[in-house]
Amino acid sequence: MSVHPYDPVYLPWGTVTDRFWAYGARGVDGRLAAIAAAAEAGDQVRAAAQAEALDSEVSGTHGERHPALPDIREVRGYLAHLTGRHTDAVRWYLEAVRLRAELTGPGHPETALAVRRACSLWRSIPGTEAVALGAELLTTVLAVEGPRSRAVRHIGDHLLAVTEPGRISPHPSG
């Protein structure tokens, strides 16, 4: 049996379908914009359902290393935060940190920004909840940035402030 050299089944990129375009940068960005619009309109439940569906579709189709997943996971974290599910929110942000570190490396600026976003969100949640998540946050940031990281110091300082109110930080600001 001979195969025609231009048979679409044998092209190096396969057959391009609408499904292919749905997961390119523009397709994911457009869906993230629709999710943001739903959240801004006050429909966080619908936005969260759309974000969950997008996450499932992208990870199910492309696996857990698709470059859009960190953005999707941060959006899921933000939506969880808006609805008062702080533990879920921080865990989604930590998942985004781990993915960014894996995909682009721990020294990449996007990874550093993801760490900052996770820490900022964590610092905004109530004390007992912050303490419960502090170990997971600290473990993740230590793995990504190492023990001399400024974020590691800030996490430690915040944990001390939450668990021992009135205690002065052992680290100077900065």
XYZ file of C-alpha atoms in Angstrom:
174
model
C 0.000 0.000 0.000
C 1.444 3.344 -0.941
C 0.810 6.530 0.995
C 0.507 9.812 -0.771
C 3.147 12.193 0.695
C 0.519 14.878 1.337
C -2.050 12.657 2.992
C -3.204 14.741 6.002
C -2.852 11.778 8.348
C 0.888 11.764 7.751
C 1.660 15.459 7.876
C 4.170 16.154 10.669
C 1.716 18.361 12.568
C -1.312 16.117 12.101
C -4.703 17.384 11.067
C -5.439 20.880 12.326
C -8.937 21.077 13.796
C -10.982 23.584 15.801
C -9.956 21.646 18.919
C -6.309 22.472 18.146
C -7.040 26.210 18.068
C -9.077 26.054 21.280
C -5.930 25.293 23.284
C -3.482 27.642 21.628
C -2.561 30.831 23.457
C -5.390 32.803 21.855
C -8.017 30.170 22.652
C -7.057 29.904 26.322
C -6.635 33.690 26.635
C -10.095 34.244 25.180
C -11.636 31.784 27.588
C -9.759 33.310 30.525
C -11.078 36.734 29.451
C -14.629 35.328 29.449
C -14.037 33.902 32.933
C -12.757 37.288 34.147
C -15.813 39.002 32.643
C -18.142 36.608 34.474
C -16.314 37.263 37.756
C -16.395 41.041 37.234
C -20.134 40.797 36.569
C -20.490 39.222 40.015
C -21.071 35.664 38.832
C -18.161 33.960 40.616
C -19.980 30.605 40.615
C -20.225 30.569 36.816
C -16.674 31.883 36.480
C -15.368 29.141 38.789
C -17.247 26.471 36.818
C -15.796 27.801 33.552
C -12.278 27.874 35.016
C -12.640 24.323 36.294
C -13.869 23.161 32.875
C -10.988 24.918 31.097
C -8.478 23.393 33.527
C -9.929 19.913 32.967
C -9.965 20.296 29.193
C -6.418 21.618 28.892
C -4.863 19.188 31.377
C -6.922 16.279 30.027
C -5.935 16.998 26.434
C -2.338 18.098 26.917
C -1.301 16.810 30.330
C -0.098 18.685 33.386
C 2.766 20.460 31.609
C 0.769 22.717 29.292
C 2.108 26.298 29.554
C -1.389 27.766 30.069
C -2.052 25.751 33.226
C -0.246 28.065 35.678
C -2.426 30.977 34.514
C -5.560 28.855 34.738
C -4.636 27.657 38.228
C -4.008 31.225 39.410
C -7.412 32.258 38.084
C -8.969 29.367 39.971
C -7.151 30.543 43.089
C -8.332 34.101 42.650
C -11.932 32.952 42.211
C -11.677 30.756 45.299
C -10.376 33.773 47.223
C -13.274 35.942 46.028
C -15.732 33.387 47.389
C -13.980 33.107 50.763
C -12.404 29.700 50.151
C -8.967 30.870 51.255
C -7.393 27.450 51.752
C -8.361 26.396 48.227
C -7.169 29.748 46.892
C -3.681 29.448 48.360
C -3.389 25.839 47.219
C -4.255 26.807 43.629
C -1.646 29.572 43.749
C 0.921 27.120 45.124
C 0.101 24.718 42.319
C 0.768 27.558 39.869
C 4.122 28.273 41.567
C 5.173 24.629 41.311
C 4.108 24.432 37.653
C 5.904 27.646 36.718
C 9.068 26.458 38.458
C 8.858 23.164 36.596
C 8.057 24.693 33.198
C 10.268 27.788 33.191
C 12.679 27.193 36.065
C 12.894 28.547 39.593
C 14.903 31.609 38.549
C 12.470 32.771 35.868
C 10.772 36.147 36.532
C 7.299 34.595 36.090
C 8.107 32.053 38.788
C 9.249 34.800 41.150
C 6.044 36.751 40.461
C 3.979 33.624 41.132
C 5.720 33.229 44.498
C 4.934 36.873 45.334
C 1.286 36.449 44.345
C 0.949 33.292 46.480
C 2.567 35.006 49.468
C 0.430 38.139 49.100
C -2.749 36.112 48.979
C -1.645 34.035 51.962
C -0.885 37.148 54.046
C -4.399 38.455 53.405
C -6.216 35.521 54.995
C -7.293 35.155 58.635
C -4.720 34.124 61.258
C -5.639 30.530 62.043
C -6.165 29.733 58.393
C -2.828 31.375 57.546
C -1.035 29.258 60.137
C -2.572 26.062 58.747
C -1.351 26.918 55.227
C 1.988 28.380 56.297
C 3.848 25.060 56.333
C 2.701 24.182 52.820
C 3.592 27.637 51.546
C 6.970 27.565 53.255
C 7.764 24.087 51.904
C 6.898 25.142 48.348
C 8.834 28.412 48.465
C 11.859 26.699 50.042
C 11.836 24.117 47.230
C 11.544 26.792 44.537
C 13.689 29.648 45.875
C 15.877 28.065 48.550
C 16.428 28.907 52.224
C 17.995 32.344 51.666
C 14.967 33.656 49.824
C 13.431 36.939 50.884
C 9.995 35.294 50.559
C 11.039 32.550 52.998
C 12.029 35.207 55.552
C 8.751 37.067 55.070
C 6.728 33.882 55.471
C 8.570 33.088 58.692
C 8.074 36.638 59.970
C 4.358 36.557 59.176
C 3.943 33.182 60.855
C 5.620 34.563 63.978
C 3.396 37.650 63.915
C 0.268 35.535 63.595
C 1.212 32.958 66.219
C 2.924 35.370 68.624
C 1.252 38.793 68.309
C 3.451 41.660 69.445
C 6.706 39.862 68.725
C 9.239 41.918 66.789
C 10.581 40.385 63.612
C 14.134 39.003 63.883
C 14.814 40.197 60.317
C 15.196 43.804 59.288
C 12.830 44.884 56.525
C 13.997 44.290 53.007
